[in-house]
Coordinates of C-alpha atoms in Angstrom, one line a residue:
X1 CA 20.0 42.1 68.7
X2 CA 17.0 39.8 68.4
X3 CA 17.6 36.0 68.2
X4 CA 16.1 34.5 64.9
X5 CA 16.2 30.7 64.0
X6 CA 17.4 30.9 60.6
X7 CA 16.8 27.6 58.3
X8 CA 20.0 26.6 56.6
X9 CA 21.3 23.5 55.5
X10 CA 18.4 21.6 56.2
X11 CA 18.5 22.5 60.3
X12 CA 17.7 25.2 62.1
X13 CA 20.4 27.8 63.3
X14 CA 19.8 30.2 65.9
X15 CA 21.7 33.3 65.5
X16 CA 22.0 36.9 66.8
X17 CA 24.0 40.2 65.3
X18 CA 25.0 43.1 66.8
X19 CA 25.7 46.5 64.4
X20 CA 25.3 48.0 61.1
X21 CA 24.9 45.3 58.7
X22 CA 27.0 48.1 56.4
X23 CA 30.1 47.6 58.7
X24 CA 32.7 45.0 58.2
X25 CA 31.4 41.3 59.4
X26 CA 33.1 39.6 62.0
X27 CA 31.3 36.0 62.5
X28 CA 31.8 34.4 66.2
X29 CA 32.2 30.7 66.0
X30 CA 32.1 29.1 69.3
X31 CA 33.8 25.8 70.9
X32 CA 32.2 22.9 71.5
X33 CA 29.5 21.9 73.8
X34 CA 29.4 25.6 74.2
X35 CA 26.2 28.2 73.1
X36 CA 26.8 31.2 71.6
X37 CA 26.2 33.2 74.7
X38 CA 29.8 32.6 75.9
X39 CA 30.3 35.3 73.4
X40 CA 29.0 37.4 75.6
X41 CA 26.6 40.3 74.8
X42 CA 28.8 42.9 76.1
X43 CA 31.9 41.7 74.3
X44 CA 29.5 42.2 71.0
X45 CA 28.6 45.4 71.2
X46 CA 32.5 46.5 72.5
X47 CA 33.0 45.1 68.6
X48 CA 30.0 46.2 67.2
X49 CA 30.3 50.0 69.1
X50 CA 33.6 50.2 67.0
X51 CA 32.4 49.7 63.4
X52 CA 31.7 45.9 63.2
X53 CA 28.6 44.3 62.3
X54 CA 29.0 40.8 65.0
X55 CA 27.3 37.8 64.6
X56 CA 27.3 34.8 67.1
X57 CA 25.0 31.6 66.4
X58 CA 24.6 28.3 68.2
X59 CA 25.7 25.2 67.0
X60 CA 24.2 22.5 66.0
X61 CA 23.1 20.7 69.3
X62 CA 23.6 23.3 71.5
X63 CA 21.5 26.5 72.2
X64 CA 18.2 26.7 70.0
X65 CA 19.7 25.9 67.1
X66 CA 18.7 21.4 65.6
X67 CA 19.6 19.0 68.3
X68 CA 20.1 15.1 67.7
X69 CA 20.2 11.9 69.8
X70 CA 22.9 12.2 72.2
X71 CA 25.8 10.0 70.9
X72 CA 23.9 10.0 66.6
X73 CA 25.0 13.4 65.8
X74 CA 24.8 12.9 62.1
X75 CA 27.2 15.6 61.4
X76 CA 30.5 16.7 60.6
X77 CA 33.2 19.2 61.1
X78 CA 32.3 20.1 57.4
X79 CA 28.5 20.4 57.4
X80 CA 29.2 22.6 60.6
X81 CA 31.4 25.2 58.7
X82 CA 29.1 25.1 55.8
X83 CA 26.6 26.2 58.9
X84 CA 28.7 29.5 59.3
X85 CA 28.5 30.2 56.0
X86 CA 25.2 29.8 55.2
X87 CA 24.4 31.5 58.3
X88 CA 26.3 34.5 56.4
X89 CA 23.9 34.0 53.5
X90 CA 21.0 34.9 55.7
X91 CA 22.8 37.9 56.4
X92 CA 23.4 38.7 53.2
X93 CA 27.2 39.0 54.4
X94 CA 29.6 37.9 51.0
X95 CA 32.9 38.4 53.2
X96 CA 33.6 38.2 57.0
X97 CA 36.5 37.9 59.3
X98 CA 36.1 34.8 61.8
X99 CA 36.6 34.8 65.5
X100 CA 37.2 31.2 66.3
X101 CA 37.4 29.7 69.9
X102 CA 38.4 26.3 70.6
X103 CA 36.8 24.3 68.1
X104 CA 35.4 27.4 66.6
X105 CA 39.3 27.9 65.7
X106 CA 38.7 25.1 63.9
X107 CA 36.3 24.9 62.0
X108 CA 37.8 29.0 61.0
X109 CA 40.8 26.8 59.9
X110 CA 38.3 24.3 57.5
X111 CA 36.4 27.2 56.1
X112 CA 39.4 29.6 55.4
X113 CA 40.0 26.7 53.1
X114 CA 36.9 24.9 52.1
X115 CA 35.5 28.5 51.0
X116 CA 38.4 30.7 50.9
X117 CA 36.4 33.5 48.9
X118 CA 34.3 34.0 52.0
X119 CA 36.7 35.1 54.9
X120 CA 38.6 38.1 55.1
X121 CA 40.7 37.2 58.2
X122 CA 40.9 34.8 60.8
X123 CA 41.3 34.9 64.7
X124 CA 41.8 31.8 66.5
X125 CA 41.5 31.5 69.9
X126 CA 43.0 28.9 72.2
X127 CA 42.6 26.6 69.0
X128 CA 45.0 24.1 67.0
X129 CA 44.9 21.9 63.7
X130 CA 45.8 19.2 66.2
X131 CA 48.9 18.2 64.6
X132 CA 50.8 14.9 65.8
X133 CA 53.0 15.4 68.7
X134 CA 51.2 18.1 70.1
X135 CA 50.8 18.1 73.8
X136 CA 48.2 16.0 74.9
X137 CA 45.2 17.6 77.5
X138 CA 46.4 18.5 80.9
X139 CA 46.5 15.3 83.4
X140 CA 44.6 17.5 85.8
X141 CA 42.0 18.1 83.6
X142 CA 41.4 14.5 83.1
X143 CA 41.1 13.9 86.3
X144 CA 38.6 15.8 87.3
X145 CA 36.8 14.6 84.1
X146 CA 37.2 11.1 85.1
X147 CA 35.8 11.6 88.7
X148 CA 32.9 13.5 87.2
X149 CA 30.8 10.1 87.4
X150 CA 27.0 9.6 85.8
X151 CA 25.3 12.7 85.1
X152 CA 21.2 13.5 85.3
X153 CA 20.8 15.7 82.7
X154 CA 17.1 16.3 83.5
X155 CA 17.6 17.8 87.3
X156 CA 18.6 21.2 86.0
X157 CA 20.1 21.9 89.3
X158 CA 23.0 19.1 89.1
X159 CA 23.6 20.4 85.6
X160 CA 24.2 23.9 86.7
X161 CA 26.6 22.8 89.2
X162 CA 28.6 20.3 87.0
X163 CA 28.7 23.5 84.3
X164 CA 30.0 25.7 86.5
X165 CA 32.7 22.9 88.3
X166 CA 33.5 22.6 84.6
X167 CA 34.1 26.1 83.7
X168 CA 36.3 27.1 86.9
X169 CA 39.1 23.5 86.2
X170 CA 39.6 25.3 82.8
X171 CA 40.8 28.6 84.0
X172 CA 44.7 30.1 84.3
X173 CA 45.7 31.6 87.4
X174 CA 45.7 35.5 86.0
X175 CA 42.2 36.1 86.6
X176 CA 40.4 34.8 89.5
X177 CA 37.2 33.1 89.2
X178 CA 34.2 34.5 88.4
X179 CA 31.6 32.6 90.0
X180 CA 28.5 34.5 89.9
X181 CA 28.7 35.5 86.1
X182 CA 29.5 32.0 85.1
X183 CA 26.7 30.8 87.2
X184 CA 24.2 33.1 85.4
X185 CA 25.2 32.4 81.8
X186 CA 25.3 28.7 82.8
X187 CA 21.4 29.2 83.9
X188 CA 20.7 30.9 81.3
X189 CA 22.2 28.6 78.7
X190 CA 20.7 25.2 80.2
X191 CA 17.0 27.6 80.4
X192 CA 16.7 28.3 76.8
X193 CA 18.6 25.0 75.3
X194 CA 16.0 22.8 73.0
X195 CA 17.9 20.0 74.7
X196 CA 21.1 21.0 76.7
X197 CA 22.1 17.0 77.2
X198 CA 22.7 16.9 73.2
X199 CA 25.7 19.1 73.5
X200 CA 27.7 16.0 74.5
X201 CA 27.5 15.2 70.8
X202 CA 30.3 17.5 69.7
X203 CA 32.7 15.0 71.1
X204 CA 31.0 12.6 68.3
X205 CA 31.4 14.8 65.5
X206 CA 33.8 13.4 62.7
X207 CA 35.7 14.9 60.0
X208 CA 37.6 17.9 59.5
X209 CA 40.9 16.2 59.1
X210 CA 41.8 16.7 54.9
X211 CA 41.2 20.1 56.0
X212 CA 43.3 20.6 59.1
X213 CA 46.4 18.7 57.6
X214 CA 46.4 21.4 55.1
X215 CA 46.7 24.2 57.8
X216 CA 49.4 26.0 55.8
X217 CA 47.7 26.9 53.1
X218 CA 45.4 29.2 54.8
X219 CA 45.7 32.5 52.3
X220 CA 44.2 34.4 54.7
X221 CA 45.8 37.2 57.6
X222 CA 45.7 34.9 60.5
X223 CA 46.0 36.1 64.2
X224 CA 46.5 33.1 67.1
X225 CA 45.5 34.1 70.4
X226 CA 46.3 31.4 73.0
X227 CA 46.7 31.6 77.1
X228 CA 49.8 29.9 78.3
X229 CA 47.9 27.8 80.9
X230 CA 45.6 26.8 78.8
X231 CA 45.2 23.1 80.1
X232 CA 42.7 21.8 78.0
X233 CA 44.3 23.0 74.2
X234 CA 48.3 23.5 75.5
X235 CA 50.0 26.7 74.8
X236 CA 52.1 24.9 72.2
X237 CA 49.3 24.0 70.4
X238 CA 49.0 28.1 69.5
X239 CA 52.8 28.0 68.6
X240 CA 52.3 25.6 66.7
X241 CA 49.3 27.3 64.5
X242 CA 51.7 30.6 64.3
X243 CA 54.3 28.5 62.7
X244 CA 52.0 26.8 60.5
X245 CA 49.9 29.6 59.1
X246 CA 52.1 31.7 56.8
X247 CA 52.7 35.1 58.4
X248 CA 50.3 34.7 61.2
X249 CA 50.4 36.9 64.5
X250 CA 50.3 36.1 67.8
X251 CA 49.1 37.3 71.2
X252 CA 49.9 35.5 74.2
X253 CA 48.0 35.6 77.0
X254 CA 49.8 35.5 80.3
X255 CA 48.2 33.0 83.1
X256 CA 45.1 32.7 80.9
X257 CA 43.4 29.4 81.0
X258 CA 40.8 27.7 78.3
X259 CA 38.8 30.9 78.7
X260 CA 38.4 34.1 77.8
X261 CA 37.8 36.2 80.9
X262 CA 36.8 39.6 81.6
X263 CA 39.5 40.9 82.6
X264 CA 41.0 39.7 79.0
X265 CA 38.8 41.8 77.2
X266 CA 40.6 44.4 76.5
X267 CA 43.4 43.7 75.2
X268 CA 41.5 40.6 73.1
X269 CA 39.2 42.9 71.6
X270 CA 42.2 45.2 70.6
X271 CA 44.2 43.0 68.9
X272 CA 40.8 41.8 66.8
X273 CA 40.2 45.5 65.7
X274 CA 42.9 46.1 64.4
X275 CA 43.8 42.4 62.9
X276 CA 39.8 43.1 61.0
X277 CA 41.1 46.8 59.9
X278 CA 40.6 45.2 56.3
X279 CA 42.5 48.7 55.1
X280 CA 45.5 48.2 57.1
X281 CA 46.8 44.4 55.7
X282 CA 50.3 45.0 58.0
X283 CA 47.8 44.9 60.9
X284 CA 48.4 42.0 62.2
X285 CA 49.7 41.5 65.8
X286 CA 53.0 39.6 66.1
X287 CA 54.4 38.3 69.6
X288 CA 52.4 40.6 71.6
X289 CA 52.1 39.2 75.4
X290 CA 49.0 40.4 77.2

């Protein structure tokens, strides 16, 4: 379970596994501006307890993995999936199944294409290939975005606070708030960052798109897990990846917001067993409602 910096693709990635590097791979990508802590450690080992080898990783710009000029990324959606896999290399994983959230899902979606021989399955949560006429980001949301002002990013404190404001407008009215745990993942997150204002840069990054137009070729199982009040990536945007993706499942998630809450666990970490059951290929979860 020790963090290493691994040295891929000219940058550094941190990265962290949980398991027997004999069982099945599952690779954690997560969204953006986001460390790979929001996979949290618990959630890991509930995958890695039942026969999965797990590996989360930061980012580039966010966590201890490379970080760049705020606003100069000097990146891509590609080099950023080319991360993953060369973050399976220093594993010395050949194939994995992907659990993508938010722009995780995403990139899931360019590398189940752009290297096809190295995913097994894919899971994409709250995610979409962004098609055109897909709902747009809840007014709401931008709101509160909009009234958000200036930001200090070097007094710690204000940074804590806007995280954690940030976190709660994303949630669905299922699960209530959890203050205190977000709070101490936020303080953790901003503690061990090599520079937590450079997360900002994911809404710079570019590319992606001759990849996500070609969404229904994805060869690979496919499950879509989306909350129906997801305000930040709309509900439809999962309907839409279900009818995109040739026989991919789905499992809704009642109330659930942008998130993926505690009280979700269970029945997310289900359905991802037994869509990574690599022996059972009809084990894919279709219209399930949690």
């Amino acid at each position: 379970m020790a963090e290493q910096i691994l040295k891929v693709n000219g940058v550094e990635i941190c990265a962290e596994s949980f398991g027997k590097p004999t069982d099945p791979a599952i690779l954690l990508i997560m969204g953006a501006q986001t460390s790979m802590l929001w996979w949290e450690e618990e959630f890991c080992q509930r995958l890695a307890d039942a026969g999965r080898f797990v590996i989360r990783f930061d980012n580039r710009d966010v966590g201890r993995s490379t970080t760049y000029e705020v606003g100069q990324p000097g990146y891509t959606f590609e080099d950023m999936a080319d991360d993953a896999v060369r973050v399976l290399d220093a594993y010395g994983v050949q194939q994995t199944h992907i659990v993508g959230m938010s722009m995780g899902g995403m990139l899931a979606q360019i590398i189940a294409l752009r290297h096809p021989e190295r995913v097994r399955t894919i899971t994409l949560h709250a995610s979409s290939n962004f098609a055109p006429g897909l709902p747009p980001v809840d007014e709401k949301l931008m709101e509160f975005f909009s009234k958000m002002g200036e930001i200090n990013w070097e007094d710690e404190q204000e940074v804590l606070e806007v995280a954690v404001a940030s976190s709660k407008v994303l949630i669905g009215s299922k699960q209530p708030f959890d203050e205190a745990r977000v709070r101490e993942l936020a303080q953790i997150d901003i503690a061990r960052s090599n520079h937590y204002a450079s997360k900002n840069n994911h809404a710079f990054v570019t590319g992606g798109g001759t990849y996500l137009v070609r969404t229904g070729e994805i060869a690979v199982p496919a499950l879509v897990i989306h909350g129906t009040e997801d305000p930040l990536v709309p509900y439809e945007h999962g309907l839409n990846l279900v009818n995109t993706i040739p026989g991919a499942g789905l499992l809704t998630l009642e109330g659930t917001g942008h998130e993926l809450p505690h009280g979700d666990w269970d029945v997310v970490i289900e359905a991802i067993l037994k869509h990574t059951h690599w022996l059972q290929p009809d084990s894919k979860v279709k219209n399930r409602r949690g």
